[in-house]
């Protein structure tokens, strides 16, 4: 696991977007990108939109799969994740509509919808990079604590705590928050060739601590990152607040060494 501790949310957004953009630009074939909703990725999306508007990045060859969607919520509902992605990202870049995939919360057969989503990911060649946010309790997508670390895309009943946290998007009324969602599983996420997870603010500090320093456990689904061959957490200083000083020093020194190595490699290249 790689942990990059940044000064603040703005720096986190810039670094996250730069990484995503670099991976897209580095591929000659269609790039399969997993995408989240929520407040944390908004800054990354805004930075990617800025790259696109400056002509530095195109999404025409990107195939996207979103993590989740509320079950029973109309696609056009302002709080559906279809609406979120359209308003905050898709409508601002040149990604092709047929290349965007979001679970259908209006489906009459949720189980079949989940199976079809897994098959669609496989048909696309698997996910190259899954971008994600970090829940306060260590959840990812709607994989709440005690979700199986081998879980696949499925119907997930939402806890009262999750619904209470998300009530802020529904005029503060928990009764408007759906009681279930369709979500990719932890195993689905772990199948991605690379993971980039973002965390910001002191309310994410316990989750960062559990994911980085805790044992691998379904109590903290994001602890599964410890078993992924290419997983990176980017967080601001506030979200790193509960890490031990030695852990912070280790990862900071590792990043410093990586930057110095990259600088030397660049300096050693022959001039043209």
Short mmCIF file of C-alpha atoms in Angstrom, two decimals:
data_model
loop_
_atom_site.label_atom_id
_atom_site.label_comp_id
_atom_site.label_asym_id
_atom_site.label_seq_id
_atom_site.Cartn_x
_atom_site.Cartn_y
_atom_site.Cartn_z
CA UNK A 1 0.00 0.00 0.00
CA UNK A 2 1.09 3.54 -0.75
CA UNK A 3 -0.03 6.44 1.46
CA UNK A 4 0.41 10.03 0.28
CA UNK A 5 -0.29 12.68 2.93
CA UNK A 6 -1.01 16.10 1.46
CA UNK A 7 -1.50 19.52 3.03
CA UNK A 8 -5.17 20.07 2.36
CA UNK A 9 -8.19 19.11 0.24
CA UNK A 10 -7.14 21.35 -2.65
CA UNK A 11 -3.75 19.67 -2.92
CA UNK A 12 -5.40 16.25 -2.60
CA UNK A 13 -7.72 17.08 -5.50
CA UNK A 14 -4.87 18.26 -7.72
CA UNK A 15 -2.70 15.22 -7.00
CA UNK A 16 -5.62 12.82 -7.45
CA UNK A 17 -6.65 14.34 -10.78
CA UNK A 18 -3.06 14.39 -12.01
CA UNK A 19 -2.74 10.69 -11.28
CA UNK A 20 -6.00 9.80 -13.05
CA UNK A 21 -5.11 11.98 -16.03
CA UNK A 22 -1.65 10.47 -16.27
CA UNK A 23 -3.06 6.96 -16.35
CA UNK A 24 -5.56 7.86 -19.08
CA UNK A 25 -2.91 9.61 -21.18
CA UNK A 26 -0.54 6.68 -20.75
CA UNK A 27 -2.88 4.19 -22.44
CA UNK A 28 -3.28 3.67 -26.17
CA UNK A 29 -6.35 1.45 -25.74
CA UNK A 30 -9.70 2.32 -24.10
CA UNK A 31 -9.14 3.03 -20.42
CA UNK A 32 -11.63 1.51 -17.97
CA UNK A 33 -12.18 3.82 -15.01
CA UNK A 34 -14.18 3.10 -11.86
CA UNK A 35 -15.84 6.18 -10.40
CA UNK A 36 -17.38 7.21 -7.05
CA UNK A 37 -19.92 9.78 -5.93
CA UNK A 38 -19.93 11.78 -2.71
CA UNK A 39 -18.26 15.00 -1.60
CA UNK A 40 -14.64 13.83 -1.54
CA UNK A 41 -14.20 13.22 -5.30
CA UNK A 42 -15.79 16.53 -6.31
CA UNK A 43 -12.45 18.36 -6.23
CA UNK A 44 -10.83 15.66 -8.36
CA UNK A 45 -13.67 15.88 -10.87
CA UNK A 46 -13.31 19.67 -11.03
CA UNK A 47 -9.59 19.34 -11.70
CA UNK A 48 -10.18 16.75 -14.44
CA UNK A 49 -12.74 19.07 -16.03
CA UNK A 50 -10.12 21.83 -15.95
CA UNK A 51 -7.63 19.54 -17.71
CA UNK A 52 -10.25 18.79 -20.37
CA UNK A 53 -11.17 22.46 -20.92
CA UNK A 54 -7.51 23.32 -21.40
CA UNK A 55 -7.27 20.68 -24.11
CA UNK A 56 -4.84 18.52 -22.13
CA UNK A 57 -7.13 15.51 -21.68
CA UNK A 58 -9.89 13.71 -23.54
CA UNK A 59 -12.32 11.13 -22.20
CA UNK A 60 -13.48 9.82 -25.57
CA UNK A 61 -11.59 6.56 -25.02
CA UNK A 62 -12.64 6.18 -21.38
CA UNK A 63 -15.15 3.54 -20.30
CA UNK A 64 -16.56 4.24 -16.85
CA UNK A 65 -18.29 2.12 -14.21
CA UNK A 66 -19.76 3.81 -11.17
CA UNK A 67 -19.71 2.14 -7.78
CA UNK A 68 -23.34 2.27 -6.74
CA UNK A 69 -26.87 3.60 -6.95
CA UNK A 70 -29.85 3.82 -4.62
CA UNK A 71 -32.43 1.09 -5.15
CA UNK A 72 -35.86 2.40 -6.07
CA UNK A 73 -34.73 5.95 -6.80
CA UNK A 74 -35.63 7.27 -10.24
CA UNK A 75 -32.72 7.96 -12.56
CA UNK A 76 -33.87 11.57 -12.88
CA UNK A 77 -34.18 12.14 -9.13
CA UNK A 78 -31.84 14.98 -8.09
CA UNK A 79 -30.16 12.72 -5.51
CA UNK A 80 -29.69 9.72 -7.78
CA UNK A 81 -26.10 8.96 -8.66
CA UNK A 82 -27.05 9.20 -12.32
CA UNK A 83 -27.90 12.86 -11.67
CA UNK A 84 -24.78 13.37 -9.56
CA UNK A 85 -22.44 12.12 -12.26
CA UNK A 86 -24.22 14.02 -15.03
CA UNK A 87 -24.19 17.31 -13.13
CA UNK A 88 -20.71 17.07 -11.62
CA UNK A 89 -18.71 15.35 -14.33
CA UNK A 90 -20.18 13.71 -17.42
CA UNK A 91 -21.88 16.81 -18.85
CA UNK A 92 -18.63 18.80 -18.59
CA UNK A 93 -16.29 16.49 -20.52
CA UNK A 94 -16.33 14.54 -23.78
CA UNK A 95 -16.95 11.07 -22.37
CA UNK A 96 -19.28 9.15 -24.67
CA UNK A 97 -22.67 8.31 -23.13
CA UNK A 98 -22.63 4.65 -24.28
CA UNK A 99 -19.32 4.25 -22.44
CA UNK A 100 -20.74 5.29 -19.06
CA UNK A 101 -22.22 2.63 -16.80
CA UNK A 102 -24.23 3.17 -13.61
CA UNK A 103 -26.36 0.57 -11.88
CA UNK A 104 -30.08 0.97 -12.58
CA UNK A 105 -31.91 1.67 -9.35
CA UNK A 106 -35.26 1.44 -11.12
CA UNK A 107 -34.75 -2.13 -12.24
CA UNK A 108 -37.53 -4.63 -11.68
CA UNK A 109 -34.96 -7.39 -11.17
CA UNK A 110 -32.12 -6.14 -8.92
CA UNK A 111 -30.34 -9.50 -8.81
CA UNK A 112 -30.20 -9.73 -12.61
CA UNK A 113 -29.03 -6.11 -12.79
CA UNK A 114 -26.14 -6.89 -10.46
CA UNK A 115 -25.12 -9.99 -12.42
CA UNK A 116 -25.25 -8.04 -15.67
CA UNK A 117 -23.05 -5.30 -14.19
CA UNK A 118 -20.36 -7.80 -13.27
CA UNK A 119 -20.52 -9.24 -16.78
CA UNK A 120 -20.27 -5.77 -18.33
CA UNK A 121 -17.10 -5.07 -16.34
CA UNK A 122 -15.60 -8.35 -17.54
CA UNK A 123 -16.61 -7.62 -21.14
CA UNK A 124 -14.80 -4.28 -20.94
CA UNK A 125 -11.61 -6.06 -19.94
CA UNK A 126 -11.78 -5.28 -16.23
CA UNK A 127 -11.25 -1.98 -14.48
CA UNK A 128 -7.85 -0.37 -14.92
CA UNK A 129 -8.17 2.16 -12.11
CA UNK A 130 -10.88 2.38 -9.48
CA UNK A 131 -11.12 5.83 -7.90
CA UNK A 132 -12.93 5.81 -4.58
CA UNK A 133 -13.77 7.76 -1.47
CA UNK A 134 -13.52 6.60 2.14
CA UNK A 135 -16.48 6.36 4.46
CA UNK A 136 -16.17 7.52 8.06
CA UNK A 137 -16.52 3.92 9.24
CA UNK A 138 -14.13 2.55 6.62
CA UNK A 139 -16.78 1.62 4.07
CA UNK A 140 -16.27 1.88 0.32
CA UNK A 141 -19.19 2.25 -2.07
CA UNK A 142 -22.09 0.84 0.00
CA UNK A 143 -19.94 -1.93 1.45
CA UNK A 144 -20.49 -1.09 5.09
CA UNK A 145 -18.61 -2.65 8.04
CA UNK A 146 -18.89 -6.44 8.16
CA UNK A 147 -19.45 -6.72 4.41
CA UNK A 148 -17.69 -9.74 2.95
CA UNK A 149 -14.29 -8.88 1.55
CA UNK A 150 -15.09 -11.29 -1.30
CA UNK A 151 -18.47 -9.72 -2.10
CA UNK A 152 -19.60 -8.99 -5.65
CA UNK A 153 -22.10 -6.48 -7.05
CA UNK A 154 -25.28 -6.97 -5.08
CA UNK A 155 -28.28 -5.47 -3.28
CA UNK A 156 -27.23 -3.96 0.06
CA UNK A 157 -29.52 -2.96 2.91
CA UNK A 158 -28.38 0.37 4.33
CA UNK A 159 -27.89 0.87 8.06
CA UNK A 160 -29.67 3.63 9.92
CA UNK A 161 -26.30 5.33 10.43
CA UNK A 162 -25.59 5.42 6.69
CA UNK A 163 -29.06 6.74 5.99
CA UNK A 164 -28.66 9.38 8.71
CA UNK A 165 -25.32 10.53 7.24
CA UNK A 166 -26.83 10.72 3.74
CA UNK A 167 -29.97 12.52 4.94
CA UNK A 168 -28.14 15.83 4.41
CA UNK A 169 -28.67 15.26 0.68
CA UNK A 170 -32.41 14.70 1.22
CA UNK A 171 -33.35 17.92 3.02
CA UNK A 172 -32.18 16.39 6.29
CA UNK A 173 -35.05 13.89 6.24
CA UNK A 174 -33.88 10.31 6.81
CA UNK A 175 -37.29 9.03 5.71
CA UNK A 176 -36.52 10.19 2.18
CA UNK A 177 -33.29 8.19 2.03
CA UNK A 178 -33.77 4.80 0.34
CA UNK A 179 -33.33 1.77 2.57
CA UNK A 180 -31.28 -0.23 0.06
CA UNK A 181 -28.80 0.28 -2.75
CA UNK A 182 -27.10 -1.59 -5.55
CA UNK A 183 -23.34 -1.62 -5.06
CA UNK A 184 -20.21 -3.18 -6.46
CA UNK A 185 -18.69 -5.57 -3.95
CA UNK A 186 -15.35 -5.40 -2.17
CA UNK A 187 -14.19 -8.27 -4.36
CA UNK A 188 -15.29 -6.37 -7.47
CA UNK A 189 -13.23 -3.37 -6.39
CA UNK A 190 -10.23 -5.52 -5.52
CA UNK A 191 -10.26 -6.99 -9.04
CA UNK A 192 -9.25 -3.58 -10.44
CA UNK A 193 -5.66 -3.37 -11.58
CA UNK A 194 -5.13 -0.23 -9.50
CA UNK A 195 -6.96 1.52 -6.66
CA UNK A 196 -6.81 5.20 -5.72
CA UNK A 197 -8.74 6.05 -2.55
CA UNK A 198 -9.17 9.62 -1.30
CA UNK A 199 -9.91 10.77 2.26
CA UNK A 200 -10.26 14.32 3.57
CA UNK A 201 -11.05 15.89 6.93
CA UNK A 202 -10.80 14.85 10.59
CA UNK A 203 -13.98 12.76 10.38
CA UNK A 204 -12.08 10.33 8.13
CA UNK A 205 -9.09 10.01 10.46
CA UNK A 206 -10.30 6.87 12.23
CA UNK A 207 -11.03 5.15 8.92
CA UNK A 208 -7.56 6.02 7.59
CA UNK A 209 -6.02 4.67 10.79
CA UNK A 210 -7.97 1.41 10.57
CA UNK A 211 -7.28 0.95 6.86
CA UNK A 212 -3.53 1.60 7.17
CA UNK A 213 -2.53 0.47 10.66
CA UNK A 214 -5.31 -1.94 11.58
CA UNK A 215 -5.56 -5.59 10.71
CA UNK A 216 -7.35 -6.77 7.58
CA UNK A 217 -10.92 -7.23 8.73
CA UNK A 218 -14.45 -6.95 7.42
CA UNK A 219 -15.03 -4.53 10.32
CA UNK A 220 -13.17 -2.00 8.15
CA UNK A 221 -13.80 -2.98 4.52
CA UNK A 222 -11.09 -0.58 3.29
CA UNK A 223 -8.48 -2.57 5.19
CA UNK A 224 -8.63 -4.86 2.15
CA UNK A 225 -6.32 -2.35 0.47
CA UNK A 226 -3.48 -3.94 2.40
CA UNK A 227 -3.88 -7.02 0.18
CA UNK A 228 -4.01 -5.19 -3.15
CA UNK A 229 -0.82 -5.14 -5.26
CA UNK A 230 -1.29 -1.53 -6.35
CA UNK A 231 -3.37 0.50 -3.91
CA UNK A 232 -2.82 4.14 -2.98
CA UNK A 233 -4.54 6.26 -0.36
CA UNK A 234 -4.29 10.01 -0.76
CA UNK A 235 -5.37 12.03 2.25
CA UNK A 236 -4.92 15.47 3.75
CA UNK A 237 -3.20 16.10 7.06
CA UNK A 238 -6.49 16.22 8.94
CA UNK A 239 -7.44 12.73 7.73
CA UNK A 240 -4.00 11.45 8.81
CA UNK A 241 -4.50 12.80 12.32
CA UNK A 242 -4.88 9.46 14.09
CA UNK A 243 -1.91 7.73 12.48
CA UNK A 244 1.13 7.04 14.64
CA UNK A 245 4.03 9.46 14.17
CA UNK A 246 6.25 6.64 12.98
CA UNK A 247 3.75 5.67 10.30
CA UNK A 248 3.53 9.24 9.02
CA UNK A 249 7.32 9.59 9.01
CA UNK A 250 7.72 6.31 7.12
CA UNK A 251 5.30 7.16 4.32
CA UNK A 252 6.51 10.77 4.05
CA UNK A 253 10.14 9.60 3.76
CA UNK A 254 9.11 7.01 1.19
CA UNK A 255 7.44 9.67 -0.97
CA UNK A 256 10.47 11.94 -0.60
CA UNK A 257 12.77 9.12 -1.72
CA UNK A 258 10.49 8.39 -4.68
CA UNK A 259 10.57 12.04 -5.77
CA UNK A 260 14.36 12.18 -5.45
CA UNK A 261 14.74 8.98 -7.44
CA UNK A 262 12.47 10.31 -10.19
CA UNK A 263 14.45 13.57 -10.31
CA UNK A 264 17.73 11.68 -10.68
CA UNK A 265 16.29 9.49 -13.42
CA UNK A 266 15.15 12.58 -15.29
CA UNK A 267 18.52 14.29 -14.86
CA UNK A 268 20.37 11.22 -16.15
CA UNK A 269 18.41 11.12 -19.39
CA UNK A 270 20.47 12.30 -22.41
CA UNK A 271 19.59 15.74 -23.67
CA UNK A 272 18.16 16.08 -27.16
#
